[in-house]
Amino acid sequence: ALAPVRNGEVLKPDTFEALPEVTRKGIEQDIQTLQQELQKIMEHMPRLEKERRRALRELNQEFANYAVKESIDEERAAFADLPEVLGYLDAVQADVIDNVHLFIMQSELRESTEFAGVSNETGDGGLVPEGSMPAMLGSSFRRYETNLIVDNSGAAGAPVVHEGKPSLAELVGRVEHLAQMGALVTDFTLIKPGALHRANGGYLLLDSRALLMQPFAWDA
């Protein structure tokens, strides 16, 4: 609401009513004009805020492109003969630029925890639990990791796997979870292989009786 002011002080109702009629009408007209202009400004605020956010996002993405391109180009040169890796690097660069706000939030969160004196180390040099806030600061880069569930590159021949407890999870693998902020969360890095994965291309040895005694294992 707008109110008339004289000498830096708001006029009281009785003082305003004591003014000449011409003066009162002039003030009322000025107030009405200002209210209309203010209404127009308020109506444009959501659009202006949207444009501000868009411009800020584009600016962040532009700087992110400059910051990421050189590092990604170095990796491209190192893996120039591997098209699959080059495709992955292209996807990483595009994703970093599109999600630069995640890294900005991570940086702000780290600064706030450091300002508050929070550390991810305990007094004896150990680390705080995985679910604590400082331990989650590196999660923005987690999306670019790879999860190699089976590596037989060092094997001399076909893999031979003996599974003594052929339960469903031990055969087909499982997805593990972490407790964070009172909730169980997971992602692709927590996918664990089963015996069928480890024996792929080779041999899997099972005790048939033990297999039949495990629920749902035979169907797998």
PDB file of C-alpha atoms in Angstrom:
ATOM      1  CA  ALA A   1       0.000   0.000   0.000  1.00  0.00           C
ATOM      2  CA  LEU A   2       1.096   3.548  -0.717  1.00  0.00           C
ATOM      3  CA  ALA A   3       0.646   6.510   1.613  1.00  0.00           C
ATOM      4  CA  PRO A   4       1.325  10.243   1.285  1.00  0.00           C
ATOM      5  CA  VAL A   5       4.545  11.538   2.853  1.00  0.00           C
ATOM      6  CA  ARG A   6       5.533  15.034   3.940  1.00  0.00           C
ATOM      7  CA  ASN A   7       8.998  15.946   5.196  1.00  0.00           C
ATOM      8  CA  GLY A   8       9.955  12.282   5.302  1.00  0.00           C
ATOM      9  CA  GLU A   9       7.018  11.251   7.502  1.00  0.00           C
ATOM     10  CA  VAL A  10       3.793   9.482   6.581  1.00  0.00           C
ATOM     11  CA  LEU A  11       0.787  11.745   6.917  1.00  0.00           C
ATOM     12  CA  LYS A  12      -1.739  10.656   9.498  1.00  0.00           C
ATOM     13  CA  PRO A  13      -5.352  10.260   8.294  1.00  0.00           C
ATOM     14  CA  ASP A  14      -6.581  13.348  10.148  1.00  0.00           C
ATOM     15  CA  THR A  15      -3.682  15.430   8.828  1.00  0.00           C
ATOM     16  CA  PHE A  16      -4.373  14.239   5.296  1.00  0.00           C
ATOM     17  CA  GLU A  17      -8.065  15.074   5.609  1.00  0.00           C
ATOM     18  CA  ALA A  18      -7.154  18.584   6.779  1.00  0.00           C
ATOM     19  CA  LEU A  19      -5.366  19.300   3.501  1.00  0.00           C
ATOM     20  CA  PRO A  20      -7.122  21.330   0.811  1.00  0.00           C
ATOM     21  CA  GLU A  21      -9.336  19.261  -1.462  1.00  0.00           C
ATOM     22  CA  VAL A  22      -7.262  20.045  -4.532  1.00  0.00           C
ATOM     23  CA  THR A  23      -4.112  18.855  -2.757  1.00  0.00           C
ATOM     24  CA  ARG A  24      -5.810  15.672  -1.549  1.00  0.00           C
ATOM     25  CA  LYS A  25      -7.104  14.838  -5.015  1.00  0.00           C
ATOM     26  CA  GLY A  26      -3.668  15.451  -6.506  1.00  0.00           C
ATOM     27  CA  ILE A  27      -2.056  13.138  -3.973  1.00  0.00           C
ATOM     28  CA  GLU A  28      -4.727  10.480  -4.495  1.00  0.00           C
ATOM     29  CA  GLN A  29      -4.226  10.685  -8.251  1.00  0.00           C
ATOM     30  CA  ASP A  30      -0.464  10.306  -7.829  1.00  0.00           C
ATOM     31  CA  ILE A  31      -0.963   7.309  -5.549  1.00  0.00           C
ATOM     32  CA  GLN A  32      -3.326   5.690  -8.037  1.00  0.00           C
ATOM     33  CA  THR A  33      -0.850   6.235 -10.870  1.00  0.00           C
ATOM     34  CA  LEU A  34       1.999   4.768  -8.828  1.00  0.00           C
ATOM     35  CA  GLN A  35      -0.132   1.771  -7.856  1.00  0.00           C
ATOM     36  CA  GLN A  36      -0.909   1.070 -11.500  1.00  0.00           C
ATOM     37  CA  GLU A  37       2.761   1.302 -12.441  1.00  0.00           C
ATOM     38  CA  LEU A  38       3.700  -0.941  -9.524  1.00  0.00           C
ATOM     39  CA  GLN A  39       1.052  -3.455 -10.585  1.00  0.00           C
ATOM     40  CA  LYS A  40       2.525  -3.587 -14.084  1.00  0.00           C
ATOM     41  CA  ILE A  41       6.000  -4.133 -12.659  1.00  0.00           C
ATOM     42  CA  MET A  42       4.769  -6.933 -10.400  1.00  0.00           C
ATOM     43  CA  GLU A  43       3.019  -8.606 -13.329  1.00  0.00           C
ATOM     44  CA  HIS A  44       6.295  -8.643 -15.260  1.00  0.00           C
ATOM     45  CA  MET A  45       8.385  -9.965 -12.367  1.00  0.00           C
ATOM     46  CA  PRO A  46       7.842 -13.709 -13.098  1.00  0.00           C
ATOM     47  CA  ARG A  47       8.836 -13.223 -16.735  1.00  0.00           C
ATOM     48  CA  LEU A  48      11.863 -11.143 -15.781  1.00  0.00           C
ATOM     49  CA  GLU A  49      12.928 -13.740 -13.221  1.00  0.00           C
ATOM     50  CA  LYS A  50      12.543 -16.481 -15.818  1.00  0.00           C
ATOM     51  CA  GLU A  51      14.672 -14.528 -18.281  1.00  0.00           C
ATOM     52  CA  ARG A  52      17.281 -13.895 -15.589  1.00  0.00           C
ATOM     53  CA  ARG A  53      17.500 -17.595 -14.780  1.00  0.00           C
ATOM     54  CA  ARG A  54      17.753 -18.486 -18.459  1.00  0.00           C
ATOM     55  CA  ALA A  55      20.520 -15.942 -19.048  1.00  0.00           C
ATOM     56  CA  LEU A  56      22.401 -17.158 -15.969  1.00  0.00           C
ATOM     57  CA  ARG A  57      22.054 -20.775 -17.083  1.00  0.00           C
ATOM     58  CA  GLU A  58      23.375 -19.949 -20.550  1.00  0.00           C
ATOM     59  CA  LEU A  59      26.288 -18.018 -19.045  1.00  0.00           C
ATOM     60  CA  ASN A  60      27.171 -20.910 -16.740  1.00  0.00           C
ATOM     61  CA  GLN A  61      26.995 -23.352 -19.635  1.00  0.00           C
ATOM     62  CA  GLU A  62      29.225 -21.135 -21.761  1.00  0.00           C
ATOM     63  CA  PHE A  63      31.906 -20.971 -19.071  1.00  0.00           C
ATOM     64  CA  ALA A  64      31.508 -24.691 -18.397  1.00  0.00           C
ATOM     65  CA  ASN A  65      32.178 -25.408 -22.057  1.00  0.00           C
ATOM     66  CA  TYR A  66      35.419 -23.420 -21.904  1.00  0.00           C
ATOM     67  CA  ALA A  67      36.457 -25.164 -18.693  1.00  0.00           C
ATOM     68  CA  VAL A  68      35.668 -28.700 -19.864  1.00  0.00           C
ATOM     69  CA  LYS A  69      36.626 -28.655 -23.532  1.00  0.00           C
ATOM     70  CA  GLU A  70      40.395 -28.537 -23.043  1.00  0.00           C
ATOM     71  CA  SER A  71      40.439 -31.452 -20.601  1.00  0.00           C
ATOM     72  CA  ILE A  72      38.094 -33.527 -22.747  1.00  0.00           C
ATOM     73  CA  ASP A  73      40.153 -32.792 -25.867  1.00  0.00           C
ATOM     74  CA  GLU A  74      43.245 -34.167 -24.133  1.00  0.00           C
ATOM     75  CA  GLU A  75      41.404 -37.410 -23.439  1.00  0.00           C
ATOM     76  CA  ARG A  76      40.100 -37.524 -27.002  1.00  0.00           C
ATOM     77  CA  ALA A  77      43.655 -37.346 -28.292  1.00  0.00           C
ATOM     78  CA  ALA A  78      44.700 -40.193 -25.991  1.00  0.00           C
ATOM     79  CA  PHE A  79      41.857 -42.453 -27.182  1.00  0.00           C
ATOM     80  CA  ALA A  80      41.568 -41.315 -30.782  1.00  0.00           C
ATOM     81  CA  ASP A  81      41.554 -44.920 -32.050  1.00  0.00           C
ATOM     82  CA  LEU A  82      38.608 -45.989 -29.853  1.00  0.00           C
ATOM     83  CA  PRO A  83      35.285 -44.701 -31.253  1.00  0.00           C
ATOM     84  CA  GLU A  84      33.325 -45.998 -28.264  1.00  0.00           C
ATOM     85  CA  VAL A  85      35.472 -43.994 -25.852  1.00  0.00           C
ATOM     86  CA  LEU A  86      35.206 -40.891 -28.023  1.00  0.00           C
ATOM     87  CA  GLY A  87      31.432 -41.221 -28.025  1.00  0.00           C
ATOM     88  CA  TYR A  88      31.454 -41.536 -24.249  1.00  0.00           C
ATOM     89  CA  LEU A  89      33.652 -38.439 -23.892  1.00  0.00           C
ATOM     90  CA  ASP A  90      31.281 -36.477 -26.126  1.00  0.00           C
ATOM     91  CA  ALA A  91      28.386 -37.534 -23.904  1.00  0.00           C
ATOM     92  CA  VAL A  92      30.311 -36.578 -20.761  1.00  0.00           C
ATOM     93  CA  GLN A  93      31.118 -33.120 -22.115  1.00  0.00           C
ATOM     94  CA  ALA A  94      27.503 -32.485 -23.103  1.00  0.00           C
ATOM     95  CA  ASP A  95      26.221 -33.746 -19.759  1.00  0.00           C
ATOM     96  CA  VAL A  96      28.643 -31.616 -17.726  1.00  0.00           C
ATOM     97  CA  ILE A  97      27.554 -28.515 -19.623  1.00  0.00           C
ATOM     98  CA  ASP A  98      23.852 -29.332 -19.272  1.00  0.00           C
ATOM     99  CA  ASN A  99      24.198 -30.073 -15.545  1.00  0.00           C
ATOM    100  CA  VAL A 100      26.736 -27.443 -14.546  1.00  0.00           C
ATOM    101  CA  HIS A 101      24.296 -26.291 -11.851  1.00  0.00           C
ATOM    102  CA  LEU A 102      25.032 -29.523  -9.952  1.00  0.00           C
ATOM    103  CA  PHE A 103      28.703 -28.609  -9.683  1.00  0.00           C
ATOM    104  CA  ILE A 104      27.863 -25.053  -8.660  1.00  0.00           C
ATOM    105  CA  MET A 105      25.593 -26.386  -5.916  1.00  0.00           C
ATOM    106  CA  GLN A 106      28.330 -28.798  -4.841  1.00  0.00           C
ATOM    107  CA  SER A 107      30.860 -25.971  -4.613  1.00  0.00           C
ATOM    108  CA  GLU A 108      28.462 -23.813  -2.596  1.00  0.00           C
ATOM    109  CA  LEU A 109      27.690 -26.727  -0.284  1.00  0.00           C
ATOM    110  CA  ARG A 110      31.381 -27.406   0.281  1.00  0.00           C
ATOM    111  CA  GLU A 111      32.014 -23.748   1.074  1.00  0.00           C
ATOM    112  CA  SER A 112      29.115 -23.665   3.526  1.00  0.00           C
ATOM    113  CA  THR A 113      30.306 -26.791   5.345  1.00  0.00           C
ATOM    114  CA  GLU A 114      33.873 -25.484   5.499  1.00  0.00           C
ATOM    115  CA  PHE A 115      32.617 -22.152   6.836  1.00  0.00           C
ATOM    116  CA  ALA A 116      30.655 -24.004   9.504  1.00  0.00           C
ATOM    117  CA  GLY A 117      33.764 -25.950  10.480  1.00  0.00           C
ATOM    118  CA  VAL A 118      32.435 -29.285   9.217  1.00  0.00           C
ATOM    119  CA  SER A 119      35.018 -31.789   8.022  1.00  0.00           C
ATOM    120  CA  ASN A 120      34.793 -35.253   6.553  1.00  0.00           C
ATOM    121  CA  GLU A 121      37.484 -36.447   8.945  1.00  0.00           C
ATOM    122  CA  THR A 122      37.027 -37.506  12.531  1.00  0.00           C
ATOM    123  CA  GLY A 123      39.377 -36.605  15.316  1.00  0.00           C
ATOM    124  CA  ASP A 124      41.392 -39.789  14.879  1.00  0.00           C
ATOM    125  CA  GLY A 125      41.875 -39.251  11.143  1.00  0.00           C
ATOM    126  CA  GLY A 126      39.070 -41.565  10.047  1.00  0.00           C
ATOM    127  CA  LEU A 127      36.172 -40.710   7.786  1.00  0.00           C
ATOM    128  CA  VAL A 128      32.646 -39.900   8.815  1.00  0.00           C
ATOM    129  CA  PRO A 129      29.884 -42.319   7.736  1.00  0.00           C
ATOM    130  CA  GLU A 130      28.990 -42.513   4.064  1.00  0.00           C
ATOM    131  CA  GLY A 131      25.551 -41.026   4.597  1.00  0.00           C
ATOM    132  CA  SER A 132      26.803 -37.777   6.141  1.00  0.00           C
ATOM    133  CA  MET A 133      26.682 -34.499   4.265  1.00  0.00           C
ATOM    134  CA  PRO A 134      30.448 -34.065   3.645  1.00  0.00           C
ATOM    135  CA  ALA A 135      30.695 -37.597   2.235  1.00  0.00           C
ATOM    136  CA  MET A 136      28.108 -36.706  -0.386  1.00  0.00           C
ATOM    137  CA  LEU A 137      30.046 -33.749  -1.793  1.00  0.00           C
ATOM    138  CA  GLY A 138      31.705 -35.770  -4.540  1.00  0.00           C
ATOM    139  CA  SER A 139      28.479 -37.255  -5.852  1.00  0.00           C
ATOM    140  CA  SER A 140      28.300 -34.924  -8.873  1.00  0.00           C
ATOM    141  CA  PHE A 141      31.205 -36.754 -10.535  1.00  0.00           C
ATOM    142  CA  ARG A 142      29.836 -40.172  -9.624  1.00  0.00           C
ATOM    143  CA  ARG A 143      27.565 -40.107 -12.672  1.00  0.00           C
ATOM    144  CA  TYR A 144      30.625 -40.279 -14.957  1.00  0.00           C
ATOM    145  CA  GLU A 145      32.183 -43.332 -13.370  1.00  0.00           C
ATOM    146  CA  THR A 146      32.042 -46.759 -14.970  1.00  0.00           C
ATOM    147  CA  ASN A 147      31.079 -49.959 -13.210  1.00  0.00           C
ATOM    148  CA  LEU A 148      33.131 -52.853 -14.547  1.00  0.00           C
ATOM    149  CA  ILE A 149      31.294 -55.782 -13.000  1.00  0.00           C
ATOM    150  CA  VAL A 150      33.476 -58.522 -14.551  1.00  0.00           C
ATOM    151  CA  ASP A 151      37.086 -58.324 -15.731  1.00  0.00           C
ATOM    152  CA  ASN A 152      38.582 -61.437 -17.316  1.00  0.00           C
ATOM    153  CA  SER A 153      41.333 -59.583 -19.148  1.00  0.00           C
ATOM    154  CA  GLY A 154      44.009 -61.303 -17.067  1.00  0.00           C
ATOM    155  CA  ALA A 155      42.586 -64.802 -17.457  1.00  0.00           C
ATOM    156  CA  ALA A 156      44.596 -67.362 -19.444  1.00  0.00           C
ATOM    157  CA  GLY A 157      41.509 -69.176 -20.711  1.00  0.00           C
ATOM    158  CA  ALA A 158      37.771 -69.478 -20.332  1.00  0.00           C
ATOM    159  CA  PRO A 159      36.559 -68.674 -16.803  1.00  0.00           C
ATOM    160  CA  VAL A 160      35.599 -71.568 -14.535  1.00  0.00           C
ATOM    161  CA  VAL A 161      33.386 -70.498 -11.644  1.00  0.00           C
ATOM    162  CA  HIS A 162      32.200 -72.691  -8.787  1.00  0.00           C
ATOM    163  CA  GLU A 163      29.256 -71.296  -6.855  1.00  0.00           C
ATOM    164  CA  GLY A 164      28.808 -73.114  -3.565  1.00  0.00           C
ATOM    165  CA  LYS A 165      25.696 -71.173  -2.550  1.00  0.00           C
ATOM    166  CA  PRO A 166      23.594 -70.849  -5.707  1.00  0.00           C
ATOM    167  CA  SER A 167      20.963 -68.442  -4.401  1.00  0.00           C
ATOM    168  CA  LEU A 168      19.136 -66.108  -6.748  1.00  0.00           C
ATOM    169  CA  ALA A 169      21.290 -63.126  -5.768  1.00  0.00           C
ATOM    170  CA  GLU A 170      24.533 -65.092  -6.051  1.00  0.00           C
ATOM    171  CA  LEU A 171      23.575 -66.289  -9.523  1.00  0.00           C
ATOM    172  CA  VAL A 172      22.142 -63.194 -11.204  1.00  0.00           C
ATOM    173  CA  GLY A 173      23.761 -60.484  -9.087  1.00  0.00           C
ATOM    174  CA  ARG A 174      22.220 -57.799  -6.929  1.00  0.00           C
ATOM    175  CA  VAL A 175      21.809 -54.064  -6.506  1.00  0.00           C
ATOM    176  CA  GLU A 176      23.203 -52.765  -3.232  1.00  0.00           C
ATOM    177  CA  HIS A 177      21.996 -49.664  -1.380  1.00  0.00           C
ATOM    178  CA  LEU A 178      23.495 -46.955   0.798  1.00  0.00           C
ATOM    179  CA  ALA A 179      21.803 -45.215   3.700  1.00  0.00           C
ATOM    180  CA  GLN A 180      21.853 -41.458   3.152  1.00  0.00           C
ATOM    181  CA  MET A 181      19.858 -38.898   5.096  1.00  0.00           C
ATOM    182  CA  GLY A 182      17.515 -41.579   6.429  1.00  0.00           C
ATOM    183  CA  ALA A 183      16.755 -43.131   3.031  1.00  0.00           C
ATOM    184  CA  LEU A 184      18.159 -46.014   0.998  1.00  0.00           C
ATOM    185  CA  VAL A 185      19.628 -44.883  -2.322  1.00  0.00           C
ATOM    186  CA  THR A 186      21.373 -46.677  -5.155  1.00  0.00           C
ATOM    187  CA  ASP A 187      22.840 -46.132  -8.592  1.00  0.00           C
ATOM    188  CA  PHE A 188      24.597 -48.075 -11.329  1.00  0.00           C
ATOM    189  CA  THR A 189      27.893 -48.212  -9.415  1.00  0.00           C
ATOM    190  CA  LEU A 190      26.230 -50.440  -6.819  1.00  0.00           C
ATOM    191  CA  ILE A 191      25.300 -53.164  -9.313  1.00  0.00           C
ATOM    192  CA  LYS A 192      27.169 -56.331  -8.295  1.00  0.00           C
ATOM    193  CA  PRO A 193      27.709 -59.320 -10.603  1.00  0.00           C
ATOM    194  CA  GLY A 194      26.507 -62.844 -10.055  1.00  0.00           C
ATOM    195  CA  ALA A 195      28.038 -66.186 -10.921  1.00  0.00           C
ATOM    196  CA  LEU A 196      26.348 -66.164 -14.326  1.00  0.00           C
ATOM    197  CA  HIS A 197      28.179 -62.943 -15.182  1.00  0.00           C
ATOM    198  CA  ARG A 198      31.541 -64.148 -13.908  1.00  0.00           C
ATOM    199  CA  ALA A 199      31.212 -67.427 -15.819  1.00  0.00           C
ATOM    200  CA  ASN A 200      30.074 -65.834 -19.068  1.00  0.00           C
ATOM    201  CA  GLY A 201      31.990 -67.435 -21.936  1.00  0.00           C
ATOM    202  CA  GLY A 202      33.225 -70.233 -19.694  1.00  0.00           C
ATOM    203  CA  TYR A 203      31.910 -72.775 -17.206  1.00  0.00           C
ATOM    204  CA  LEU A 204      29.700 -72.528 -14.132  1.00  0.00           C
ATOM    205  CA  LEU A 205      29.826 -75.395 -11.625  1.00  0.00           C
ATOM    206  CA  LEU A 206      26.812 -75.810  -9.338  1.00  0.00           C
ATOM    207  CA  ASP A 207      25.544 -78.344  -6.829  1.00  0.00           C
ATOM    208  CA  SER A 208      22.185 -79.348  -8.314  1.00  0.00           C
ATOM    209  CA  ARG A 209      20.699 -80.202  -4.908  1.00  0.00           C
ATOM    210  CA  ALA A 210      21.735 -76.854  -3.449  1.00  0.00           C
ATOM    211  CA  LEU A 211      20.375 -75.123  -6.540  1.00  0.00           C
ATOM    212  CA  LEU A 212      16.945 -76.743  -6.191  1.00  0.00           C
ATOM    213  CA  MET A 213      16.791 -75.831  -2.499  1.00  0.00           C
ATOM    214  CA  GLN A 214      17.197 -72.101  -3.179  1.00  0.00           C
ATOM    215  CA  PRO A 215      13.945 -70.199  -3.891  1.00  0.00           C
ATOM    216  CA  PHE A 216      13.657 -68.947  -7.497  1.00  0.00           C
ATOM    217  CA  ALA A 217      17.256 -69.976  -8.248  1.00  0.00           C
ATOM    218  CA  TRP A 218      16.318 -72.719 -10.719  1.00  0.00           C
ATOM    219  CA  ASP A 219      14.146 -70.337 -12.751  1.00  0.00           C
ATOM    220  CA  ALA A 220      17.080 -67.965 -13.050  1.00  0.00           C
TER     221      ALA A 220
END
